[in-house]
Coordinates of C-alpha atoms in Angstrom, one line a residue:
X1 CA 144.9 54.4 55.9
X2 CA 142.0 51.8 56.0
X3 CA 141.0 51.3 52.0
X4 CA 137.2 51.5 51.1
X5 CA 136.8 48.2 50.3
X6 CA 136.9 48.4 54.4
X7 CA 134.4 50.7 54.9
X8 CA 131.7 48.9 52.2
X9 CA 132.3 46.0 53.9
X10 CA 130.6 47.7 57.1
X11 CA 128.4 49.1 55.0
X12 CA 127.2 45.4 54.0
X13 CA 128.9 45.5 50.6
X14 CA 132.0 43.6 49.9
X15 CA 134.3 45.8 47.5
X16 CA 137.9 43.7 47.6
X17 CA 138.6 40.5 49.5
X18 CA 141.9 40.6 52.0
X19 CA 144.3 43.2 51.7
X20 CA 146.5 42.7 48.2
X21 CA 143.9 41.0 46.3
X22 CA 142.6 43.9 44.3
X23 CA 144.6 44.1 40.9
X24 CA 147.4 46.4 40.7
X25 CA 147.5 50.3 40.5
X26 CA 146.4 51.3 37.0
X27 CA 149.1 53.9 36.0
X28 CA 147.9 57.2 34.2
X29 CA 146.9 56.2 30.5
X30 CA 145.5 53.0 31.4
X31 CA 141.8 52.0 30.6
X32 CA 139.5 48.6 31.7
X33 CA 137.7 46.2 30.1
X34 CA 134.1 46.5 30.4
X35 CA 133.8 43.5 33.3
X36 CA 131.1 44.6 35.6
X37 CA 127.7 43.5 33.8
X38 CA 125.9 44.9 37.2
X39 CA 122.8 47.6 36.7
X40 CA 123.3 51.2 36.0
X41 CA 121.9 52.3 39.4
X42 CA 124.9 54.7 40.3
X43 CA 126.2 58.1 41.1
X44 CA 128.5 60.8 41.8
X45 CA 128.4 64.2 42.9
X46 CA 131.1 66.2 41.4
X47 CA 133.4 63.5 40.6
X48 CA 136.7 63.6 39.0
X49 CA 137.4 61.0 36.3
X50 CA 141.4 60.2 36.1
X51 CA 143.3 58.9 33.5
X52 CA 144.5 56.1 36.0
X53 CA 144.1 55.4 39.7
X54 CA 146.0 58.3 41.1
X55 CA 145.3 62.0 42.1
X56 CA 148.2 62.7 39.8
X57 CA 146.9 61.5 37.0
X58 CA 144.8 63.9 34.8
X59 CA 141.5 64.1 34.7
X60 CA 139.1 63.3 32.0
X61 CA 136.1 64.5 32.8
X62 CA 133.4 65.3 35.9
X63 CA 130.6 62.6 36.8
X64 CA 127.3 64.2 38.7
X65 CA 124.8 62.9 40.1
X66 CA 122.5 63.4 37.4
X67 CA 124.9 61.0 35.0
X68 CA 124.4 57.4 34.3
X69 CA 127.6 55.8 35.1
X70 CA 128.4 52.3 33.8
X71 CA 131.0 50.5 35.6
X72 CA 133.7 48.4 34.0
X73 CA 136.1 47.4 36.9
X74 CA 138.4 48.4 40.2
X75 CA 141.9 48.2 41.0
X76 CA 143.4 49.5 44.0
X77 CA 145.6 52.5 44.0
X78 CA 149.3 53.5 45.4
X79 CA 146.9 55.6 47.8
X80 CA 145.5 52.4 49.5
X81 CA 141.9 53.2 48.2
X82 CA 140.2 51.3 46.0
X83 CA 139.0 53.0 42.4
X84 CA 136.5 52.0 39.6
X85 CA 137.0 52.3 36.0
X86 CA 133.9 54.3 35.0
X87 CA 132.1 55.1 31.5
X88 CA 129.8 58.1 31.7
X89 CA 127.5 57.1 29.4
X90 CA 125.9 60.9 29.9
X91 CA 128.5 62.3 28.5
X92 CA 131.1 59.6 26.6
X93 CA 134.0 60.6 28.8
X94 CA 136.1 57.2 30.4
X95 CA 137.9 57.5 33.6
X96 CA 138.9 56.3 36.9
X97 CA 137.0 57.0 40.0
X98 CA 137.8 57.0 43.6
X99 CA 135.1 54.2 45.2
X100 CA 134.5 56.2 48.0
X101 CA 133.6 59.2 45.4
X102 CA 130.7 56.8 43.8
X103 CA 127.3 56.3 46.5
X104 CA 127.9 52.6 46.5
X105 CA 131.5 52.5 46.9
X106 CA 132.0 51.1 42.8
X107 CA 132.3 48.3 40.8
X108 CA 132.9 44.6 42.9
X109 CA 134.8 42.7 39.7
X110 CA 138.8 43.2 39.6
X111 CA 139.9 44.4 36.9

């Protein structure tokens, strides 16, 4: 399975550098320093925020589109995708999103 990083990169938006650079998979329970000091121009429809970078991690709260989102950092999953460390500044909640989840594919510093 091709990860986003991929895809934003034919999108004109470099995500992750060679396969294996991103930073490992952030196990449920694990949060990110705030790292990404890039504008709060961002969105999500319907989002799930996890407690790590995994579908089987629980979730912590919904980002919409209607949310600002301020990003702290990515890692790259056991699912080959890349995700961002989010803080939904609309409604306090702190979680990992799926970059391919976010309109422009999430944050571009490792966590």
């Amino acid at each position: 399975m091709a990860g986003v990083g991929a895809v934003a990169a034919l999108a004109g938006t470099l995500i992750m550098g060679p396969v294996g650079s991103a930073q490992a998979h952030a196990p449920c329970g694990t949060s990110a320093p705030d790292g990404d000091n890039s504008t709060w121009v961002r969105s999500a429809n319907g989002a799930n925020m996890r407690t790590g970078s995994s579908t089987s991690c629980g979730i912590n709260g919904v980002a919409y589109s209607s949310h600002r989102l301020d990003y702290h950092c990515y890692t790259e999953g056991n699912d080959g995708y890349t995700w961002t460390y989010v803080r939904n500044d609309t409604t306090g909640a702190t979680g990992w999103i799926r970059d391919d989840l976010l309109s422009d594919y999430g944050s571009g510093e490792p966590c």
